Coordinates of C-alpha atoms and ligand atoms in Angstrom, one line a residue:
M1 CA 0.0 0.1 0.0
T2 CA 1.5 3.3 -1.0
D3 CA 0.4 6.9 0.2
K4 CA -1.2 8.6 -2.9
Y5 CA -1.2 12.2 -3.6
D6 CA -2.6 14.5 -6.3
V7 CA 0.9 16.0 -6.7
I8 CA 4.3 15.1 -5.6
V9 CA 7.0 17.7 -6.1
I10 CA 10.7 16.6 -5.8
G11 CA 12.8 19.5 -4.8
A12 CA 11.8 22.6 -2.7
G13 CA 14.0 25.4 -4.7
P14 CA 12.0 28.4 -6.0
A15 CA 10.5 26.2 -8.8
G16 CA 9.6 23.3 -6.4
Y17 CA 8.1 25.4 -3.4
V18 CA 6.2 27.7 -5.6
A19 CA 4.7 24.8 -7.5
A20 CA 3.8 22.9 -4.3
I21 CA 2.4 26.0 -2.6
R22 CA 0.2 26.8 -5.9
C23 CA -0.9 23.2 -6.1
A24 CA -2.2 23.2 -2.6
Q25 CA -3.9 26.5 -3.0
L26 CA -5.6 25.0 -6.0
G27 CA -7.0 22.3 -3.8
L28 CA -4.6 19.3 -4.7
K29 CA -3.2 17.0 -2.0
T30 CA 0.4 17.9 -2.3
A31 CA 3.8 16.7 -0.9
C32 CA 7.2 18.2 -1.4
I33 CA 10.3 16.2 -1.0
E34 CA 13.5 18.0 -0.2
K35 CA 16.8 16.6 0.6
W36 CA 18.6 19.6 1.8
H37 CA 18.8 19.3 5.6
D38 CA 20.0 20.8 8.8
D39 CA 22.1 19.2 11.5
K40 CA 19.0 17.6 13.0
K41 CA 18.2 16.0 9.7
N42 CA 15.2 18.3 9.2
A43 CA 14.4 19.5 5.7
V44 CA 15.6 23.1 4.8
Y45 CA 13.5 24.5 1.9
G46 CA 14.5 27.2 -0.5
G47 CA 17.0 25.5 -2.7
T48 CA 20.0 27.2 -4.1
C49 CA 18.2 30.5 -4.4
L50 CA 17.6 30.9 -0.7
N51 CA 20.5 28.9 0.9
V52 CA 23.6 29.5 -1.5
G53 CA 22.4 31.6 -4.4
C54 CA 20.4 34.8 -4.9
I55 CA 19.8 35.8 -1.4
P56 CA 23.0 35.3 0.2
S57 CA 25.0 36.7 -2.5
K58 CA 22.9 39.8 -2.5
A59 CA 23.3 40.2 1.2
L60 CA 27.1 40.2 0.8
L61 CA 26.9 42.5 -2.4
D62 CA 24.7 45.0 -0.1
S63 CA 27.0 44.8 2.8
S64 CA 30.1 45.3 0.8
H65 CA 28.5 48.2 -1.3
K66 CA 27.7 50.0 2.1
Y67 CA 31.3 49.6 3.0
V68 CA 32.4 51.1 -0.3
E69 CA 29.9 54.0 0.3
A70 CA 31.2 54.6 3.7
Q71 CA 34.8 54.5 2.6
K72 CA 34.7 56.5 -0.6
D73 CA 31.3 58.0 -1.4
F74 CA 30.3 59.7 1.9
K75 CA 33.0 62.4 1.7
T76 CA 31.3 63.5 -1.7
H77 CA 28.2 64.4 0.4
G78 CA 30.4 66.1 3.0
I79 CA 30.2 63.4 5.5
S80 CA 33.4 62.3 7.1
A81 CA 33.9 58.9 8.4
T82 CA 37.0 57.6 9.7
G83 CA 38.2 54.3 11.1
I84 CA 35.8 52.5 8.8
S85 CA 36.5 48.7 8.8
M86 CA 34.8 45.5 7.9
D87 CA 34.0 42.8 10.3
V88 CA 33.8 39.9 7.8
P89 CA 32.4 37.1 10.4
A90 CA 29.7 39.6 11.3
M91 CA 28.9 40.2 7.4
I92 CA 28.8 36.6 7.1
A93 CA 26.5 36.1 10.1
R94 CA 24.0 38.7 8.9
K95 CA 23.8 36.8 5.7
A96 CA 23.2 33.4 7.5
K97 CA 20.5 35.2 9.7
I98 CA 18.7 36.3 6.5
V99 CA 19.0 32.9 4.8
S100 CA 17.5 31.3 8.0
Q101 CA 14.6 33.6 8.2
L102 CA 13.7 33.0 4.6
T103 CA 14.1 29.3 4.6
S104 CA 11.9 29.1 7.8
G105 CA 9.4 31.3 6.1
V106 CA 9.0 28.7 3.3
K107 CA 8.3 26.0 6.0
Q108 CA 5.7 28.3 7.6
L109 CA 4.2 28.8 4.2
F110 CA 4.0 25.0 3.4
M111 CA 2.2 24.7 6.8
A112 CA -0.1 27.5 6.1
N113 CA -1.0 26.1 2.6
K114 CA -1.2 22.4 3.8
V115 CA 1.9 21.3 1.7
E116 CA 3.3 18.3 3.3
G117 CA 7.0 18.6 3.5
I118 CA 9.0 15.3 3.3
A119 CA 12.8 15.1 4.3
G120 CA 14.7 13.0 2.0
S121 CA 15.9 12.3 -1.4
G122 CA 13.1 11.6 -4.2
K123 CA 13.4 9.4 -7.1
L124 CA 10.8 9.1 -9.8
L125 CA 9.9 5.3 -10.5
A126 CA 7.9 4.0 -13.4
G127 CA 4.0 4.5 -13.2
K128 CA 4.4 7.9 -11.2
K129 CA 5.6 6.3 -8.2
V130 CA 8.1 8.1 -6.1
Q131 CA 10.8 6.5 -3.7
V132 CA 11.8 8.5 -0.8
T133 CA 15.2 7.8 0.9
K134 CA 15.0 9.1 4.3
H135 CA 18.1 10.7 5.9
D136 CA 18.3 7.5 8.2
G137 CA 18.6 5.3 5.0
S138 CA 15.1 3.8 5.2
T139 CA 12.8 4.1 2.2
V140 CA 9.3 4.6 1.4
E141 CA 7.2 4.6 -1.6
L142 CA 4.5 7.1 -2.4
S143 CA 2.5 7.6 -5.7
A144 CA 0.7 10.5 -7.2
E145 CA -1.5 11.5 -10.2
N146 CA 1.1 14.1 -10.9
V147 CA 4.8 14.4 -10.4
I148 CA 6.8 17.7 -10.7
L149 CA 10.6 17.3 -11.0
C150 CA 12.3 20.5 -9.6
A151 CA 15.8 19.2 -8.6
G152 CA 17.5 22.3 -9.6
S153 CA 21.4 22.7 -10.6
A154 CA 24.7 22.4 -9.2
P155 CA 28.0 24.1 -10.2
I156 CA 30.1 22.8 -13.1
N157 CA 33.6 21.5 -12.0
I158 CA 36.5 21.9 -14.4
P159 CA 39.4 19.3 -14.2
P160 CA 42.2 22.1 -14.3
A161 CA 40.8 23.6 -11.1
P162 CA 39.3 20.9 -8.8
I163 CA 37.4 22.3 -5.9
D164 CA 39.0 21.5 -2.5
N165 CA 36.8 23.7 -0.5
D166 CA 39.7 25.4 1.1
V167 CA 41.9 27.3 -1.3
I168 CA 39.7 26.5 -4.4
V169 CA 36.0 27.0 -4.1
D170 CA 32.8 27.2 -6.1
S171 CA 30.1 30.0 -5.5
T172 CA 29.1 28.3 -2.2
G173 CA 32.5 28.6 -0.7
A174 CA 32.8 32.0 -2.0
L175 CA 30.0 33.0 0.1
E176 CA 31.8 31.8 3.3
F177 CA 35.4 33.3 3.4
S178 CA 36.1 34.1 6.9
S179 CA 38.5 37.0 5.9
V180 CA 39.2 39.0 2.9
P181 CA 41.7 37.1 0.6
K182 CA 44.7 39.5 -0.5
R183 CA 44.6 38.0 -4.0
L184 CA 41.6 36.3 -5.3
G185 CA 41.3 34.7 -8.7
V186 CA 37.9 34.1 -10.4
I187 CA 37.5 31.6 -13.3
G188 CA 34.7 32.8 -15.3
A189 CA 33.4 36.3 -16.1
G190 CA 29.8 35.3 -15.9
V191 CA 27.1 36.4 -13.4
I192 CA 28.5 34.8 -10.4
G193 CA 32.1 35.7 -11.2
L194 CA 31.3 39.5 -11.5
E195 CA 28.7 39.4 -8.6
L196 CA 31.1 37.6 -6.1
G197 CA 34.3 39.2 -7.6
S198 CA 32.9 42.5 -6.8
V199 CA 31.9 41.5 -3.3
W200 CA 35.6 40.7 -2.4
S201 CA 37.1 43.4 -4.5
R202 CA 35.0 46.1 -2.6
L203 CA 36.4 44.7 0.7
G204 CA 39.9 45.1 -0.5
A205 CA 40.9 41.8 -2.4
E206 CA 43.0 42.1 -5.6
V207 CA 40.6 40.4 -7.9
T208 CA 41.7 38.9 -11.3
V209 CA 39.0 37.2 -13.4
L210 CA 40.0 34.7 -16.0
E211 CA 37.4 34.4 -18.9
A212 CA 37.9 31.8 -21.7
M213 CA 36.1 33.7 -24.2
D214 CA 37.1 36.8 -26.1
A215 CA 33.9 38.6 -25.6
F216 CA 32.7 40.1 -22.4
L217 CA 29.2 39.3 -21.4
P218 CA 28.1 38.3 -24.8
A219 CA 24.3 37.9 -24.0
V220 CA 24.3 41.5 -23.0
D221 CA 23.7 44.4 -25.5
G222 CA 27.0 45.3 -27.1
Q223 CA 26.8 49.0 -25.8
L224 CA 26.1 47.9 -22.3
S225 CA 28.6 45.3 -22.1
K226 CA 31.2 47.8 -23.2
E227 CA 30.1 50.3 -20.5
A228 CA 30.1 47.5 -17.9
L229 CA 33.7 46.4 -18.6
K230 CA 34.9 49.9 -18.5
I231 CA 33.1 50.7 -15.1
L232 CA 33.9 47.3 -13.5
S233 CA 37.7 47.5 -14.7
K234 CA 37.8 51.0 -13.1
Q235 CA 36.5 49.6 -9.8
G236 CA 39.4 47.3 -9.8
L237 CA 38.3 44.0 -11.3
D238 CA 41.2 42.9 -13.6
I239 CA 39.3 41.1 -16.2
K240 CA 41.5 39.0 -18.6
L241 CA 39.4 37.8 -21.6
G242 CA 40.6 34.9 -23.9
A243 CA 42.3 33.3 -20.8
K244 CA 42.0 29.7 -21.0
V245 CA 42.9 27.9 -17.6
T246 CA 44.9 24.8 -18.2
G247 CA 45.9 23.7 -14.6
S248 CA 46.4 24.8 -11.1
K249 CA 48.7 23.8 -8.2
V250 CA 47.8 24.4 -4.6
G251 CA 50.9 24.9 -2.4
K252 CA 51.7 23.1 0.7
G253 CA 52.1 24.7 4.2
K254 CA 49.8 26.9 6.3
A255 CA 49.3 29.9 4.3
K256 CA 48.3 27.9 1.1
T257 CA 48.2 29.7 -2.3
V258 CA 47.2 28.4 -5.6
T259 CA 49.1 28.8 -9.0
V260 CA 46.8 29.0 -11.8
S261 CA 48.3 28.3 -15.4
Y262 CA 46.3 29.7 -18.2
T263 CA 47.0 30.6 -22.0
N264 CA 46.0 33.7 -23.9
K265 CA 46.9 35.4 -27.0
D266 CA 50.5 36.2 -25.6
G267 CA 51.2 32.5 -24.8
D268 CA 51.5 30.5 -21.5
Q269 CA 51.0 32.6 -18.3
E270 CA 50.8 31.9 -14.4
A271 CA 49.1 33.8 -11.7
V272 CA 49.2 33.2 -7.9
F273 CA 46.2 33.6 -5.9
D274 CA 45.3 33.1 -2.0
K275 CA 41.9 31.8 -3.2
L276 CA 40.3 30.8 -6.3
I277 CA 36.5 31.0 -7.1
V278 CA 35.5 28.5 -10.0
A279 CA 32.3 30.0 -11.7
V280 CA 31.9 28.5 -15.1
G281 CA 28.2 27.6 -15.1
R282 CA 25.9 25.3 -13.6
R283 CA 24.6 21.8 -14.6
P284 CA 21.1 20.2 -14.1
V285 CA 21.0 17.8 -10.9
S286 CA 19.4 14.7 -12.9
E287 CA 21.6 11.9 -11.6
N288 CA 19.9 9.6 -9.3
L289 CA 16.6 11.3 -10.0
L290 CA 15.1 8.8 -12.4
G291 CA 14.5 5.1 -11.8
E292 CA 14.2 2.5 -14.5
N293 CA 11.8 2.7 -17.3
T294 CA 10.2 6.1 -16.3
G295 CA 10.0 7.1 -19.8
V296 CA 11.2 10.6 -18.9
E297 CA 13.8 11.8 -21.4
L298 CA 17.2 13.5 -20.5
D299 CA 19.1 15.5 -23.3
K300 CA 23.0 15.1 -23.7
R301 CA 23.7 17.7 -21.1
G302 CA 21.4 16.1 -18.6
F303 CA 18.5 18.5 -18.7
V304 CA 15.0 17.0 -18.5
V305 CA 13.2 17.4 -21.8
V306 CA 10.0 19.2 -21.7
D307 CA 7.7 21.2 -24.0
D308 CA 6.7 25.0 -23.6
S309 CA 4.3 23.9 -20.8
C310 CA 7.0 22.0 -18.8
A311 CA 5.5 18.7 -19.5
T312 CA 7.8 15.9 -20.1
S313 CA 7.0 12.9 -22.6
V314 CA 5.2 11.0 -19.8
P315 CA 1.6 12.2 -19.1
G316 CA 1.4 13.6 -15.5
V317 CA 5.1 14.2 -15.2
Y318 CA 6.4 17.7 -15.4
A319 CA 9.8 19.3 -14.8
C320 CA 10.7 23.0 -14.0
G321 CA 13.4 25.4 -13.1
D322 CA 17.2 24.8 -13.6
L323 CA 16.5 21.2 -14.4
V324 CA 15.0 22.1 -17.8
R325 CA 16.0 24.3 -20.8
G326 CA 16.2 28.0 -20.6
P327 CA 17.8 30.5 -18.4
M328 CA 18.9 29.4 -14.9
L329 CA 17.1 32.2 -13.0
A330 CA 14.9 31.8 -9.8
H331 CA 12.0 33.8 -11.2
K332 CA 11.9 31.8 -14.4
G333 CA 11.6 28.6 -12.3
M334 CA 8.8 30.1 -10.1
E335 CA 6.8 31.1 -13.0
E336 CA 7.1 27.7 -14.5
G337 CA 6.1 26.1 -11.1
V338 CA 2.8 28.3 -11.0
M339 CA 2.1 27.4 -14.7
V340 CA 2.5 23.7 -14.2
A341 CA 0.2 23.9 -11.1
E342 CA -2.4 25.8 -12.9
R343 CA -2.3 23.4 -15.8
I344 CA -2.8 20.3 -13.7
V345 CA -6.2 21.8 -12.8
G346 CA -7.0 22.4 -16.3
K347 CA -6.2 26.2 -16.8
K348 CA -4.2 27.3 -19.9
T349 CA -1.5 29.3 -18.2
Q350 CA 1.7 30.1 -20.1
V351 CA 5.1 31.5 -19.3
N352 CA 6.2 34.2 -21.8
Y353 CA 9.5 33.0 -22.4
D354 CA 10.1 36.2 -24.6
L355 CA 10.2 38.5 -21.8
V356 CA 12.3 36.8 -19.0
P357 CA 14.2 39.6 -17.2
F358 CA 17.9 39.4 -16.5
V359 CA 19.9 41.1 -13.9
I360 CA 23.5 41.2 -13.0
Y361 CA 23.7 42.8 -9.5
T362 CA 27.2 44.5 -9.9
H363 CA 27.2 48.2 -9.1
P364 CA 25.8 49.7 -11.3
E365 CA 23.2 47.0 -11.9
I366 CA 22.9 45.6 -15.6
A367 CA 19.3 44.7 -16.3
W368 CA 17.6 43.8 -19.6
V369 CA 14.7 42.3 -21.2
G370 CA 13.9 41.4 -24.7
K371 CA 16.2 41.6 -27.8
T372 CA 19.6 43.2 -28.1
E373 CA 20.7 45.4 -31.0
E374 CA 23.0 42.4 -32.1
Q375 CA 20.2 40.0 -32.1
L376 CA 17.9 42.3 -34.1
K377 CA 20.7 42.9 -36.6
A378 CA 21.2 39.1 -36.9
E379 CA 17.4 38.8 -37.6
G380 CA 17.5 41.6 -40.3
R381 CA 14.9 43.4 -38.4
E382 CA 14.5 47.4 -38.6
Y383 CA 14.3 49.0 -35.2
N384 CA 14.9 52.6 -33.7
V385 CA 17.0 53.1 -30.7
G386 CA 16.5 55.7 -27.8
T387 CA 19.3 56.1 -25.1
F388 CA 19.5 58.3 -22.1
P389 CA 22.5 58.7 -19.8
F390 CA 22.2 58.8 -15.9
S391 CA 24.9 61.5 -15.9
I392 CA 22.2 64.1 -16.8
N393 CA 19.3 62.8 -14.8
G394 CA 18.6 64.9 -11.7
R395 CA 17.9 62.1 -9.2
A396 CA 21.0 60.1 -10.2
M397 CA 23.1 63.3 -9.8
A398 CA 21.6 64.0 -6.4
A399 CA 22.4 60.5 -5.3
N400 CA 25.8 60.6 -6.9
E401 CA 24.9 57.6 -8.9
S402 CA 25.3 59.0 -12.4
E403 CA 27.0 56.2 -14.2
G404 CA 25.3 54.3 -16.9
L405 CA 22.3 54.7 -19.3
V406 CA 18.9 53.4 -20.4
K407 CA 18.6 52.0 -24.0
I408 CA 15.1 51.3 -25.5
I409 CA 14.8 49.5 -28.9
A410 CA 11.6 49.6 -30.8
D411 CA 10.3 48.1 -34.0
A412 CA 10.9 50.5 -36.9
K413 CA 7.5 50.1 -38.4
T414 CA 5.2 49.6 -35.3
D415 CA 7.1 51.5 -32.5
R416 CA 6.6 48.3 -30.3
V417 CA 9.2 48.0 -27.7
L418 CA 11.5 45.1 -28.4
G419 CA 14.2 45.4 -25.7
C420 CA 15.0 47.6 -22.7
H421 CA 18.5 47.5 -21.4
I422 CA 19.9 49.5 -18.4
I423 CA 23.2 49.8 -16.6
G424 CA 22.7 52.0 -13.8
P425 CA 21.5 52.5 -10.2
S426 CA 18.6 50.4 -9.3
A427 CA 18.6 49.0 -12.9
A428 CA 16.7 46.0 -11.8
D429 CA 13.7 47.5 -10.4
M430 CA 13.6 50.1 -13.1
M431 CA 13.7 47.6 -15.9
Q432 CA 10.7 45.9 -14.3
Q433 CA 8.3 48.5 -15.3
M434 CA 9.5 47.9 -18.9
V435 CA 8.8 44.0 -18.5
I436 CA 5.1 45.0 -17.5
A437 CA 4.9 47.6 -20.5
M438 CA 6.2 44.9 -22.9
E439 CA 3.8 42.3 -21.6
F440 CA 1.1 44.7 -22.5
S441 CA 2.7 45.2 -26.0
A442 CA 3.6 49.0 -25.4
S443 CA 5.1 51.1 -27.9
A444 CA 7.9 53.5 -27.2
E445 CA 5.3 56.3 -27.9
D446 CA 3.0 54.7 -25.1
I447 CA 5.9 54.9 -22.6
G448 CA 6.6 58.6 -23.7
L449 CA 3.1 59.5 -23.1
T450 CA 3.0 58.0 -19.6
M451 CA 3.6 60.6 -16.7
F452 CA 6.7 59.8 -14.6
S453 CA 7.2 61.2 -11.2
H454 CA 10.0 64.0 -10.8
P455 CA 12.7 63.5 -9.7
T456 CA 13.2 60.0 -10.3
L457 CA 15.7 57.5 -11.8
S458 CA 12.9 56.3 -14.1
E459 CA 12.6 59.6 -15.8
A460 CA 15.7 58.2 -17.8
V461 CA 13.4 55.4 -19.0
H462 CA 11.0 58.0 -20.0
E463 CA 13.5 60.1 -21.8
A464 CA 14.9 57.1 -23.5
A465 CA 11.4 56.1 -24.7
L466 CA 11.1 59.7 -26.2
A467 CA 14.5 59.5 -27.7
V468 CA 13.4 56.6 -29.8
A469 CA 11.3 59.0 -31.9
G470 CA 14.0 61.7 -31.5
H471 CA 12.2 63.9 -29.0
A472 CA 13.8 63.5 -25.6
I473 CA 13.3 66.7 -23.7
H474 CA 16.1 66.8 -21.3
G475 CA 18.9 65.4 -23.7
V476 CA 20.3 65.9 -27.1
N477 CA 18.6 63.7 -29.5
K478 CA 20.9 61.6 -31.8
R479 CA 17.9 60.5 -33.9
K480 CA 16.2 63.7 -35.6
R481 CA 12.5 64.0 -36.0
Ligands
LIG501 P1 17.3 24.9 -6.8 O1 17.2 26.2 -6.3 O2 18.7 24.3 -7.2 O3 16.6 23.8 -5.9 C1 16.5 22.5 -6.2 C2 16.3 21.8 -4.7 O4 16.0 20.4 -5.2 C3 17.4 21.8 -4.0 O5 16.9 22.3 -2.7 C4 17.9 20.4 -3.8 O6 18.3 20.1 -2.6 C5 16.7 19.7 -4.1 N1 16.8 18.4 -4.8 C6 17.6 17.9 -5.7 N2 17.6 16.6 -5.9 C7 16.7 16.2 -5.1 C8 16.1 14.8 -4.9 N3 16.5 13.8 -5.8 N4 15.2 14.7 -3.8 C9 14.9 15.8 -3.0 N5 15.4 17.0 -3.2 C10 16.2 17.2 -4.3 N6 18.9 33.5 -9.9 C11 18.2 34.7 -9.9 O7 17.0 34.7 -10.5 N7 18.6 35.8 -9.3 C12 19.8 36.0 -8.7 O8 20.1 37.0 -8.2 C13 20.7 34.7 -8.6 N8 21.8 34.7 -7.9 C14 22.4 33.5 -7.8 C15 23.6 33.6 -7.2 C16 24.3 32.4 -6.8 C17 25.7 32.4 -6.2 C18 23.8 31.2 -7.5 C19 24.6 30.0 -7.4 C20 22.6 31.2 -8.1 C21 21.9 32.3 -8.3 N9 20.8 32.4 -9.1 C22 20.1 33.6 -9.2 C23 20.2 31.2 -9.7 C24 19.1 30.6 -8.8 O9 19.5 30.4 -7.7 C25 18.5 29.3 -9.6 O10 18.1 29.7 -10.8 C26 17.4 28.6 -8.8 O11 17.7 28.5 -7.5 C27 16.8 27.4 -9.4 O12 15.7 27.0 -8.8 P2 15.2 25.5 -8.8 O13 14.1 25.5 -7.9 O14 15.0 25.1 -10.2 O15 16.6 24.7 -8.3
LIG502 P1 27.7 31.9 -16.5 O1 27.2 31.0 -17.5 O2 26.9 33.2 -16.3 O3 29.2 32.3 -16.6 C1 30.2 31.4 -16.7 C2 31.3 32.1 -17.5 O4 32.5 31.1 -17.4 C3 31.2 32.3 -18.9 O5 31.5 33.6 -19.4 C4 32.1 31.3 -19.6 O6 32.5 31.6 -21.0 C5 33.1 31.1 -18.7 N1 33.9 29.9 -18.7 C6 33.3 28.7 -18.8 N2 34.4 27.7 -18.8 C7 35.5 28.3 -18.6 C8 36.8 28.1 -18.2 N3 37.1 26.7 -18.4 N4 37.6 29.0 -18.1 C9 37.4 30.3 -18.0 N5 36.1 30.6 -18.3 C10 35.1 29.9 -18.5 O7 27.7 31.1 -15.1 P2 27.8 31.3 -13.7 O8 28.3 32.7 -13.4 O9 28.5 30.2 -13.0 O10 26.3 31.2 -13.2 C11 25.6 30.1 -13.3 C12 24.1 30.5 -13.5 O11 23.6 31.0 -12.4 C13 23.8 31.4 -14.5 O12 23.2 30.7 -15.6 C14 22.9 32.4 -14.1 O13 21.7 32.4 -14.6 C15 22.7 32.0 -12.5 N6 22.9 33.1 -11.7 C16 22.1 34.2 -11.8 C17 22.4 35.4 -11.2 C18 21.6 36.6 -11.5 O14 20.3 36.4 -11.9 N7 21.9 37.7 -11.0 C19 23.4 35.6 -10.2 C20 24.3 34.3 -10.2 C21 24.0 33.2 -11.0

């Protein structure tokens, strides 16, 4: 006799816990299995995002940014602050407290919504049965009308720089340094490399980022990635492009260092670091997730194969979040979780994959939605561009935050906004208004005709929209009317 549920979710990261809560809200008997646990073997919910991803990294980004403000920016405002220092263990403890508040918050949401949380490792068996291996080694078998696989992702390891969790760490280890490394190496100038590289650079580490590709942030609109490279380099990140890591050697003794060898256009190189972060991407956690003959298909890279509605080829089995195609972002997984729950009860909910917002939480932030100029050129599509720099936005000047720009791209014939790209203060929150506008198929003219509060950073969005037609008021128009 097996316990029978309407829905079993495997994994309680943002995709899984959101799917479970929405299923329960819709009246479905729902269980969510999670293998992450505390010292007492109780399940810890929230996955990568709450435990070792989005939230802890932002906590450290905010702490380190305040340190820089106190050290460098206060004096611009006439504030003198001397003897500023950073207590790294206190910063890490603050981060841990936020993580714990949020993960226990998910536990409370499960209770409030009557989701049954189950501690252990889940495996899908044939016939929509699920085996749970508890932390004491015992197993139970459950079954469900519907199973949602949300096992998430883990850092990719590379043979030239094996993680030892001491000198060579992945993103999780980089959130836990007990002091500021003097020389920090980062492999990969992607999102994690730039965010965590920034944290430790702001606190005083000499940071070198080794990036295999010749292009910097190739997914970002070219005008913004150029601007980002300039600003981040000025902040002290030594970003070496076209640097292919070939090996690493950890020294012996108490104060260990690591010597990293790499090749670039000038030949073989070596660099010595006190800590090395490997941030070269993430892979789906699909090993040990599927039993024999489940019928669920994996692609060559281990992603569960799903259609646009996150259904696998087995009726009643779905998969969401980092475990499936598409960008590895918490909000993308959450929307997929809601979509699957609603489709299980017969709604026709869809995710608009064309409007996934992206943010890199450096300072200034880099945020974008929709198409880049490079993509539109490749598609042969005609478009108009409006830009507006923060250097002439009153609110940005008042805040001494005047680096960066807003760029809006609209279709040349219909004026429909096709992309919005912002590098600047609070870019993530500002860009979100354009995601909403684009969901409603706004034209640049619609944005231009909308009244914006003054003085706000968002006025730069307004002016960029006006600039698409060549009539920004507070800036010189490149495009003539
Ligand atoms: P996960 O969050 O990985 O959760 C999967 C869960 O499933 C885990 O709890 C795991 O323990 C559990 N699990 C796995 N296998 C089993 C099993 N067999 N049985 C039971 N449980 C299982 N994204 C953003 O959108 N914004 C950000 O700012 C951001 N910052 C990040 C910073 C860092 C340092 C990192 C590493 C990631 C960041 N991300 C960010 C990415 C984001 O964390 C992921 O996209 C998101 O967590 C994926 O959600 P998920 O639910 O698919 O998987
Ligand atoms: P990434 O894909 O963003 O960047 C990895 C970088 O490493 C790439 O530039 C790649 O060219 C480079 N690289 C790969 N192999 C290399 C090698 N051998 N030597 C040197 N460079 C190499 O991956 P990430 O930074 O590890 O982040 C993983 C995922 O986590 C991303 O997909 C991202 O979506 C998610 N994430 C999101 C946020 C956010 O939304 N703010 C923050 C952190 C992480």
